[in-house]
Amino acid sequence: MRYISTRGRAPALSFCDILLAGLAPDGGLYLPESYPKVSPEELARWRGLSYAELAFAILSKYIDDIPPADLKALADKTYTADVYRFARRSEQRKEITPLIWLVPEKLGLLELSNGPTLAFKDMAMQLLGNLFEYALEKRDDSLNILGATSGDTGSAAEYAMRGKQRITVFMLSPEGKMSGFQRAQMYSLQDANIFNIAINGMFDDAQDMVKAVSNDAAFKAKHKIGAVNSINWARVLAQIVYYFKGYFAATRHDGQKVSFSVPSGNFGNICAGHIARRMGLPISRLILATNENDVLDEFFKTGCYRPRSAAETFVTSSPSMDISKASNFERFIFDLTGRDAEAVRGLWKQIEAGEAFDLSDSPCFSGVSDFAFVSGKSLHSDRIAAIKMAHECYGIIIDPHTADGLKVALEVAGEGIDEPVIVLETAQAAKFSATLEEALGRAPSRPAELVGLEALPQKVTLMAADTEAIKAFIAAVDNQPAMTSIHMLPTDFA
Ligand SMILES: *Cc1c(COP(=O)(O)O)cnc(C)c1O
């Protein structure tokens, strides 16, 4: 299997070659040159597989430069009941992604947030950590991961990379802008290869610093700077697995269809659903839910893709969906245009110039229904109402992002979907206690292992939003790993 760029001007590469790369050299995103199809016989055989076995079966279709025995060992090591141990009901502790029926055989919730950081990003990031470690070992190489986070991505990356040989993580976060729980989750890690850096600024400042460092090609090459952001193909690939697993859990035989409702931000999660459907999984609809930041809902309703400025981006109570442009969307547009790299290049030229593009008059947009997408939007009041309703009617406590997915699922199902709808649960409520208190009048409980998290000692370095300072920090660690403690000023933000 070879991987090509959505902009058509980069050489085709194998999986391990793009694993550690971010964007393709032509600025595009990597995709497999074709989507492998799953035959009805295969689908029937896969129904009985465990999560790790299913992951191996799907990964094998996309990865041909890791020996099968090694790939199997990586899947087995990643998808264990111990890693995904925060299932809330004791009878599900063995399932990696339990399905809960809210309305039997009609409305389900697929729990994807039972990993170490209580958000679905662990599903892919844990695999990425093991793949990176494996590939670096093979190449006798090392990697410095530089990232910026407003909460979920950074912690998922740190928990996936902690303690790994050959990998060092530098994670920038905006000082004082995350919840106490999110801060404690990251800053309490004491691993020698994890560096938390709190930036005196906003998330965008941190993000700009990462971009500035990545744009310095010489520095990037010298210090082997890598990224784990949501455009990484391996993350999308890993997410395909739970669409299959959720499908099998919700159906009795392979003639049935299901729909999935996906709380969306950067379009990574639902992009995996789109690819699962292209592979032949019987998905009826892919229901895309946005919050107030509705750039994607607007596209699916009108054909116009209009990324927002920072000033037009709302800070909401489902913060992991607060995006102004959706970084994985280019992958979908590539498919929508019939894989016309030239067209994609033209469209993203407009986007990069700060403009919008409008496909409403293009024949490809009229084909959007063949791709099974429908969309909807959920506001703060909808989120609060959905959390209340889920608690009162179904006896479950859901987080604000999942609430957006539930709200839009019910809205769309009301328009007559006969098959079961599965809402993807992207985080546990325990991460967002302020919003839960507003909805239910009390804070959600959290896993016993995480009680008292905020009281643990924290390891974080405070830094100005200054690109040269972060470069100097990385260079110092990189050149003299044993000396790093000198640069560490443990600071307690509690
Ligand atoms: C990242 C995230 C999302 C958005 O997922 P995308 O893949 O960016 O569309 C939704 N909910 C939660 C809790 C997240 O962490």
Coordinates of C-alpha atoms and ligand atoms in Angstrom, one line a residue:
M1 CA 0.0 0.0 0.0
R2 CA 1.4 3.4 -1.0
Y3 CA 0.3 6.8 0.3
I4 CA -0.3 9.8 -1.9
S5 CA -0.8 13.5 -1.2
T6 CA -4.1 15.2 -1.6
R7 CA -2.3 17.9 -3.6
G8 CA -0.7 15.4 -6.0
R9 CA 2.8 16.7 -6.1
A10 CA 4.6 14.5 -3.6
P11 CA 6.2 11.1 -4.2
A12 CA 4.1 8.1 -3.1
L13 CA 5.5 6.5 0.0
S14 CA 4.9 3.5 2.3
F15 CA 3.3 3.6 5.7
C16 CA 6.5 3.8 7.8
D17 CA 7.7 6.7 5.7
I18 CA 4.7 8.8 6.3
L19 CA 4.2 7.7 9.9
L20 CA 6.7 10.1 11.2
A21 CA 6.0 12.8 8.7
G22 CA 3.3 15.5 9.1
L23 CA 2.2 17.2 6.0
A24 CA 3.3 16.0 2.6
P25 CA 6.1 18.1 1.1
D26 CA 3.6 19.7 -1.3
G27 CA 1.5 20.9 1.7
G28 CA -1.2 18.2 1.2
L29 CA -2.3 15.4 3.5
Y30 CA -1.5 11.7 3.0
L31 CA -4.1 9.2 2.0
P32 CA -3.8 5.6 0.8
E33 CA -3.8 5.4 -3.0
S34 CA -7.0 3.5 -2.8
Y35 CA -9.3 2.2 0.0
P36 CA -9.0 -1.5 0.5
K37 CA -12.4 -3.3 0.3
V38 CA -13.8 -5.6 2.9
S39 CA -15.6 -8.6 1.4
P40 CA -18.8 -9.9 2.8
E41 CA -16.9 -13.1 3.9
E42 CA -14.3 -11.0 5.7
L43 CA -16.9 -8.9 7.4
A44 CA -18.6 -12.0 8.6
R45 CA -15.3 -13.4 9.9
W46 CA -14.4 -10.1 11.6
R47 CA -17.7 -10.0 13.6
G48 CA -16.3 -12.4 16.3
L49 CA -12.9 -10.8 16.7
S50 CA -11.6 -9.0 19.8
Y51 CA -10.7 -5.3 19.5
A52 CA -7.0 -6.1 19.2
E53 CA -7.6 -8.8 16.6
L54 CA -9.9 -6.5 14.6
A55 CA -7.3 -3.7 14.8
F56 CA -4.7 -6.1 13.4
A57 CA -7.0 -7.2 10.6
I58 CA -7.8 -3.6 9.6
L59 CA -4.2 -2.3 10.0
S60 CA -2.9 -5.1 7.9
K61 CA -4.8 -3.8 4.9
Y62 CA -3.0 -0.5 5.1
I63 CA 0.4 -1.4 6.4
D64 CA 2.7 -3.7 4.4
D65 CA 6.1 -2.6 5.6
I66 CA 5.8 -3.9 9.2
P67 CA 6.0 -7.7 9.4
P68 CA 2.6 -9.2 10.4
A69 CA 3.9 -10.7 13.6
D70 CA 5.3 -7.4 14.7
L71 CA 2.1 -5.5 13.8
K72 CA 0.0 -8.0 15.7
A73 CA 2.2 -7.6 18.7
L74 CA 1.7 -3.8 18.5
A75 CA -2.1 -4.2 18.3
D76 CA -2.1 -6.7 21.2
K77 CA 0.1 -4.4 23.4
T78 CA -2.1 -1.3 22.7
Y79 CA -5.6 -2.6 23.0
T80 CA -5.7 -4.1 26.4
A81 CA -8.3 -3.9 29.2
D82 CA -5.6 -2.5 31.4
V83 CA -4.9 0.5 29.1
Y84 CA -8.6 1.2 28.5
R85 CA -9.6 0.5 32.1
F86 CA -12.0 3.3 33.0
A87 CA -15.2 1.7 31.9
R88 CA -17.9 2.9 34.3
R89 CA -19.9 -0.3 34.6
S90 CA -18.2 -3.3 36.0
E91 CA -19.7 -5.7 33.5
Q92 CA -17.9 -3.9 30.6
R93 CA -14.4 -3.8 32.0
K94 CA -13.2 -6.3 29.4
E95 CA -14.5 -4.4 26.4
I96 CA -12.3 -1.8 24.9
T97 CA -15.2 0.2 23.4
P98 CA -18.5 -0.9 25.1
L99 CA -21.8 -0.2 23.4
I100 CA -24.6 1.0 25.7
W101 CA -28.2 0.9 24.4
L102 CA -30.2 4.0 25.4
V103 CA -33.2 2.8 23.4
P104 CA -32.7 -0.9 22.7
E105 CA -31.6 -1.5 19.0
K106 CA -32.4 2.1 18.2
L107 CA -30.1 4.5 20.0
G108 CA -26.7 3.5 21.3
L109 CA -23.7 5.1 22.8
L110 CA -20.2 3.8 21.9
E111 CA -17.9 4.5 24.8
L112 CA -14.5 5.6 23.3
S113 CA -13.3 7.4 26.4
N114 CA -12.2 4.7 28.7
G115 CA -8.4 5.2 28.1
P116 CA -5.9 6.9 30.4
T117 CA -7.0 10.5 29.6
L118 CA -10.8 9.9 29.5
A119 CA -11.2 11.1 25.9
F120 CA -11.4 9.2 22.6
K121 CA -8.0 10.5 21.5
D122 CA -6.5 7.7 23.5
M123 CA -7.9 5.2 21.0
A124 CA -5.5 6.3 18.3
M125 CA -2.7 8.0 20.3
Q126 CA -1.9 4.9 22.3
L127 CA -1.3 3.0 19.1
L128 CA 0.7 5.9 17.7
G129 CA 3.1 5.9 20.7
N130 CA 3.8 2.2 20.1
L131 CA 4.2 2.6 16.4
F132 CA 6.6 5.5 16.9
E133 CA 8.6 3.5 19.4
Y134 CA 8.8 0.5 17.0
A135 CA 9.7 2.6 13.9
L136 CA 12.4 4.6 15.8
E137 CA 13.9 1.4 17.2
K138 CA 14.1 -0.1 13.6
R139 CA 15.7 3.0 12.3
D140 CA 17.9 3.5 15.3
D141 CA 16.6 7.1 15.4
S142 CA 15.0 9.4 17.9
L143 CA 12.2 12.0 17.8
N144 CA 11.4 15.3 19.6
I145 CA 7.6 15.8 19.5
L146 CA 6.6 19.4 19.8
G147 CA 2.9 20.2 20.2
A148 CA 0.5 22.8 21.5
T149 CA -2.7 21.8 23.3
S150 CA -5.7 23.4 24.8
G151 CA -6.4 20.2 26.8
D152 CA -7.2 16.8 25.3
T153 CA -4.7 16.3 22.6
G154 CA -1.7 17.1 24.7
S155 CA -2.6 14.9 27.5
A156 CA -3.4 12.0 25.2
A157 CA 0.0 12.4 23.5
E158 CA 1.8 12.6 26.8
Y159 CA 0.2 9.4 28.2
A160 CA 0.9 7.6 24.9
M161 CA 4.6 8.7 24.8
R162 CA 5.5 8.7 28.5
G163 CA 8.5 6.5 29.3
K164 CA 9.2 5.7 25.7
Q165 CA 12.8 5.4 24.7
R166 CA 13.9 7.6 21.8
I167 CA 10.9 10.0 22.2
T168 CA 10.9 13.3 24.0
V169 CA 7.7 15.4 24.2
F170 CA 7.6 19.1 24.5
M171 CA 4.0 20.2 25.0
L172 CA 3.0 23.8 25.1
S173 CA -0.2 24.8 26.9
P174 CA -1.7 28.2 27.7
E175 CA -1.0 29.1 31.3
G176 CA -4.1 29.1 33.4
K177 CA -6.5 28.4 30.5
M178 CA -7.2 24.7 31.1
S179 CA -9.4 23.2 33.8
G180 CA -7.7 22.1 37.1
F181 CA -8.2 18.5 36.1
Q182 CA -6.7 18.9 32.6
R183 CA -3.7 20.8 34.1
A184 CA -3.2 18.1 36.8
Q185 CA -3.5 15.3 34.3
M186 CA -0.6 16.7 32.2
Y187 CA 1.6 18.4 34.8
S188 CA 1.6 15.6 37.3
L189 CA 3.5 13.4 34.9
Q190 CA 7.0 13.0 36.3
D191 CA 8.5 11.0 33.4
A192 CA 11.9 12.3 32.3
N193 CA 10.9 12.4 28.6
I194 CA 7.9 14.6 29.1
F195 CA 8.3 18.4 29.2
N196 CA 5.2 20.5 30.0
I197 CA 5.7 24.1 29.1
A198 CA 3.1 26.6 30.2
I199 CA 3.0 29.6 27.9
N200 CA 2.2 33.1 29.1
G201 CA -0.4 33.6 26.4
M202 CA -3.4 31.9 24.7
F203 CA -3.6 28.6 22.9
D204 CA -3.2 30.4 19.5
D205 CA 0.2 31.8 20.7
A206 CA 1.3 28.3 21.6
Q207 CA 0.1 27.0 18.3
D208 CA 2.0 29.8 16.4
M209 CA 5.2 28.9 18.3
V210 CA 4.9 25.3 17.1
K211 CA 4.3 26.5 13.5
A212 CA 7.3 28.9 13.7
V213 CA 9.6 26.1 14.9
S214 CA 8.3 23.8 12.2
N215 CA 8.9 26.4 9.6
D216 CA 12.5 26.6 10.5
A217 CA 13.6 23.7 8.3
A218 CA 17.2 23.6 9.5
F219 CA 16.2 23.5 13.2
K220 CA 13.5 21.0 12.5
A221 CA 15.9 18.6 10.7
K222 CA 18.7 19.1 13.2
H223 CA 16.6 18.4 16.3
K224 CA 14.3 15.8 14.6
I225 CA 11.1 17.7 15.4
G226 CA 7.9 15.7 14.8
A227 CA 4.2 16.2 15.5
V228 CA 1.3 14.2 16.7
N229 CA -1.5 16.5 15.5
S230 CA -4.7 15.4 14.1
I231 CA -3.6 15.3 10.4
N232 CA -1.4 12.3 11.2
W233 CA -2.6 9.5 9.0
A234 CA -2.0 6.8 11.6
R235 CA -4.4 8.5 14.0
V236 CA -7.1 8.5 11.3
L237 CA -6.3 4.8 10.5
A238 CA -6.5 3.7 14.1
Q239 CA -10.0 5.3 14.4
I240 CA -11.4 3.3 11.6
V241 CA -11.4 0.2 13.9
Y242 CA -14.0 1.3 16.3
Y243 CA -16.6 2.0 13.6
F244 CA -16.3 -1.7 12.7
K245 CA -16.4 -2.7 16.3
G246 CA -19.4 -0.5 17.0
Y247 CA -21.2 -1.8 14.0
F248 CA -20.7 -5.4 15.1
A249 CA -21.9 -4.6 18.6
A250 CA -25.0 -3.0 17.3
T251 CA -26.1 -5.5 14.7
R252 CA -26.9 -9.2 14.6
H253 CA -26.0 -9.9 10.9
D254 CA -24.1 -8.1 8.2
G255 CA -27.1 -7.1 6.1
Q256 CA -28.1 -4.5 8.7
K257 CA -27.1 -0.9 8.5
V258 CA -26.3 1.6 11.3
S259 CA -25.7 5.4 11.4
F260 CA -23.1 7.1 13.5
S261 CA -23.3 10.5 15.1
V262 CA -19.9 12.2 15.6
P263 CA -19.1 15.2 17.7
S264 CA -16.7 16.9 15.3
G265 CA -13.9 19.5 15.3
N266 CA -11.0 18.8 13.1
F267 CA -12.8 16.2 11.1
G268 CA -10.4 13.4 12.1
N269 CA -13.0 11.1 13.9
I270 CA -15.7 11.4 11.2
C271 CA -13.1 11.1 8.4
A272 CA -12.3 7.6 9.8
G273 CA -16.1 6.8 9.6
H274 CA -16.1 8.0 6.0
I275 CA -13.2 5.7 5.2
A276 CA -14.8 2.7 7.0
R277 CA -17.9 3.3 4.8
R278 CA -15.7 3.4 1.6
M279 CA -14.2 0.1 2.7
G280 CA -17.7 -1.4 2.6
L281 CA -18.9 -1.2 6.2
P282 CA -22.7 -0.9 5.9
I283 CA -23.1 2.6 7.3
S284 CA -26.3 4.4 6.5
R285 CA -25.5 7.9 7.6
L286 CA -22.6 9.8 9.0
I287 CA -24.1 12.5 11.2
L288 CA -21.7 15.3 11.8
A289 CA -22.4 17.4 14.9
T290 CA -20.8 20.8 15.5
N291 CA -21.1 23.2 18.4
E292 CA -21.4 27.0 17.9
N293 CA -18.3 26.8 15.7
D294 CA -20.3 25.5 12.8
V295 CA -17.9 25.8 9.8
L296 CA -18.6 22.1 8.9
D297 CA -22.3 22.2 9.4
E298 CA -22.4 25.2 7.1
F299 CA -20.5 23.3 4.4
F300 CA -22.7 20.3 4.5
K301 CA -25.8 22.5 4.4
T302 CA -24.7 25.0 1.7
G303 CA -21.6 23.7 -0.1
C304 CA -19.6 26.7 1.1
Y305 CA -16.5 26.2 3.3
R306 CA -15.7 29.3 5.1
P307 CA -12.9 29.0 7.7
R308 CA -13.3 31.5 10.5
S309 CA -10.9 34.1 11.9
A310 CA -9.8 33.8 15.5
A311 CA -12.2 36.7 16.4
E312 CA -15.1 34.6 14.9
T313 CA -14.2 31.5 16.8
F314 CA -16.3 31.0 19.9
V315 CA -15.0 29.7 23.3
T316 CA -17.7 27.1 24.2
S317 CA -18.6 24.5 26.8
S318 CA -17.5 21.8 24.3
P319 CA -14.0 23.2 24.0
S320 CA -12.4 20.4 22.0
M321 CA -14.7 21.2 19.1
D322 CA -13.8 24.9 19.1
I323 CA -12.1 25.1 15.7
S324 CA -12.0 27.7 13.0
K325 CA -11.0 25.4 10.2
A326 CA -11.0 21.6 10.1
S327 CA -7.6 20.3 9.4
N328 CA -8.6 16.9 8.1
F329 CA -11.3 18.2 5.8
E330 CA -9.0 18.3 2.9
R331 CA -9.0 14.5 2.9
F332 CA -12.7 14.4 2.4
I333 CA -12.8 17.1 -0.3
F334 CA -10.1 15.1 -2.1
D335 CA -12.6 12.1 -2.2
L336 CA -15.6 14.3 -2.9
T337 CA -13.9 15.8 -6.0
G338 CA -13.2 12.3 -7.3
R339 CA -9.6 12.5 -6.0
D340 CA -8.8 15.5 -8.2
A341 CA -5.5 16.7 -6.7
E342 CA -5.5 19.7 -9.0
A343 CA -8.9 20.9 -7.8
V344 CA -7.9 20.4 -4.2
R345 CA -4.7 22.4 -4.8
G346 CA -6.8 25.3 -6.2
L347 CA -9.3 25.2 -3.4
W348 CA -6.7 25.2 -0.6
K349 CA -4.9 28.0 -2.4
Q350 CA -8.0 30.0 -1.7
I351 CA -8.2 28.8 1.9
E352 CA -4.6 29.7 2.5
A353 CA -5.2 33.2 1.1
G354 CA -7.8 33.5 3.8
E355 CA -10.8 33.1 1.5
A356 CA -13.7 30.6 1.4
F357 CA -14.6 28.2 -1.3
D358 CA -18.1 27.5 -2.6
L359 CA -18.9 24.1 -4.2
S360 CA -22.7 24.7 -4.3
D361 CA -22.7 24.9 -8.1
S362 CA -20.2 22.2 -8.6
P363 CA -21.4 18.7 -9.7
C364 CA -19.3 17.1 -7.0
F365 CA -21.4 18.8 -4.2
S366 CA -24.6 17.3 -5.6
G367 CA -22.8 14.0 -5.0
V368 CA -22.4 14.7 -1.3
S369 CA -25.4 12.5 -0.4
D370 CA -23.6 9.5 -1.9
F371 CA -21.1 10.1 0.9
A372 CA -24.0 9.8 3.4
F373 CA -23.2 12.9 5.4
V374 CA -25.8 14.9 7.2
S375 CA -25.0 17.6 9.7
G376 CA -26.4 19.6 12.6
K377 CA -25.3 22.1 15.2
S378 CA -25.7 22.2 18.9
L379 CA -25.5 25.3 21.2
H380 CA -24.8 25.6 24.9
S381 CA -28.4 25.4 25.8
D382 CA -28.9 22.3 23.6
R383 CA -25.9 20.7 25.3
I384 CA -27.2 21.4 28.8
A385 CA -30.7 20.1 27.8
A386 CA -29.1 16.9 26.3
I387 CA -27.1 16.2 29.4
K388 CA -30.2 16.6 31.5
M389 CA -32.3 14.5 29.2
A390 CA -29.7 11.7 29.0
H391 CA -29.7 11.6 32.8
E392 CA -33.4 11.7 33.3
C393 CA -34.5 9.4 30.5
Y394 CA -31.6 7.0 30.1
G395 CA -29.9 7.2 33.5
I396 CA -26.5 8.0 32.1
I397 CA -24.2 11.0 32.6
I398 CA -22.6 12.3 29.4
D399 CA -20.0 14.9 28.7
P400 CA -20.7 18.2 26.8
H401 CA -19.2 17.0 23.5
T402 CA -21.1 13.7 23.5
A403 CA -24.2 15.9 24.3
D404 CA -23.7 17.7 21.0
G405 CA -23.6 14.4 19.2
L406 CA -26.8 13.2 21.0
K407 CA -28.7 16.4 20.3
V408 CA -27.9 16.3 16.6
A409 CA -28.5 12.5 16.4
L410 CA -32.0 12.9 17.8
E411 CA -32.7 15.8 15.5
V412 CA -31.7 13.9 12.4
A413 CA -33.3 10.6 13.6
G414 CA -36.5 12.6 14.0
E415 CA -36.4 13.1 10.2
G416 CA -36.9 9.3 9.8
I417 CA -33.8 7.1 10.1
D418 CA -35.0 3.5 10.6
E419 CA -31.7 1.9 11.5
P420 CA -30.0 2.2 14.8
V421 CA -28.0 5.4 15.5
I422 CA -24.8 5.1 17.5
V423 CA -23.5 8.3 19.2
L424 CA -19.8 8.3 19.7
E425 CA -18.9 9.2 23.2
T426 CA -15.8 11.3 22.9
A427 CA -15.0 12.1 26.5
Q428 CA -16.1 11.3 30.0
A429 CA -18.1 13.8 32.0
A430 CA -15.5 13.9 34.8
K431 CA -13.3 16.1 32.6
F432 CA -15.9 18.9 32.4
S433 CA -17.3 19.3 35.8
A434 CA -18.3 22.9 35.6
T435 CA -20.7 22.3 32.7
L436 CA -22.0 19.1 34.4
E437 CA -22.7 21.1 37.5
E438 CA -24.6 23.6 35.5
A439 CA -26.7 20.9 33.9
L440 CA -27.3 18.5 36.8
G441 CA -26.5 20.6 39.9
R442 CA -23.7 18.4 40.9
A443 CA -20.2 17.5 39.8
P444 CA -19.7 14.1 38.1
S445 CA -17.8 11.4 39.9
R446 CA -14.5 10.4 38.6
P447 CA -12.6 7.0 38.4
A448 CA -11.2 6.2 41.9
E449 CA -7.7 6.1 40.6
L450 CA -8.0 9.8 39.6
V451 CA -9.4 11.1 42.9
G452 CA -6.9 13.6 44.3
L453 CA -5.1 14.1 41.0
E454 CA -5.0 17.8 41.5
A455 CA -3.0 17.4 44.8
L456 CA -0.1 15.5 43.1
P457 CA 3.2 17.4 42.6
Q458 CA 3.3 19.1 39.2
K459 CA 6.3 19.4 36.8
V460 CA 6.0 22.4 34.4
T461 CA 8.2 25.1 33.1
L462 CA 6.7 28.6 32.6
M463 CA 7.8 30.4 29.5
A464 CA 7.0 33.6 27.6
A465 CA 5.4 33.2 24.2
D466 CA 8.8 33.5 22.5
T467 CA 9.8 31.1 19.7
E468 CA 13.5 31.6 20.3
A469 CA 13.1 30.6 24.0
I470 CA 11.4 27.3 23.1
K471 CA 14.0 26.6 20.5
A472 CA 16.8 27.1 23.0
F473 CA 15.0 24.9 25.5
I474 CA 14.6 22.0 23.0
A475 CA 18.2 22.4 21.9
A476 CA 19.5 22.3 25.5
V477 CA 17.5 19.1 26.2
D478 CA 18.5 17.6 22.9
N479 CA 22.2 18.3 23.3
Q480 CA 22.6 17.2 26.8
P481 CA 19.7 15.1 28.1
A482 CA 21.4 14.5 31.4
M483 CA 21.4 18.2 32.2
T484 CA 17.7 18.8 31.7
S485 CA 16.9 19.0 35.4
I486 CA 18.8 22.4 35.5
H487 CA 16.2 23.8 33.1
M488 CA 13.3 22.5 35.0
L489 CA 11.6 24.8 37.4
P490 CA 8.9 22.8 39.0
T491 CA 6.0 25.2 39.5
D492 CA 2.8 24.5 41.3
F493 CA -0.2 26.1 39.7
A494 CA -2.7 24.5 42.0
Ligands
LIG1 C1 -10.8 16.1 19.7 C2 -12.2 16.0 20.2 C3 -13.4 16.1 19.4 C4 -13.3 16.5 17.9 O1 -12.7 15.4 17.2 P1 -12.2 15.6 15.7 O2 -11.5 14.4 15.3 O3 -11.2 16.8 15.8 O4 -13.3 16.0 14.8 C5 -14.6 15.9 20.0 N1 -14.7 15.7 21.3 C6 -13.7 15.5 22.1 C7 -13.9 15.3 23.6 C8 -12.4 15.7 21.6 O5 -11.3 15.6 22.4

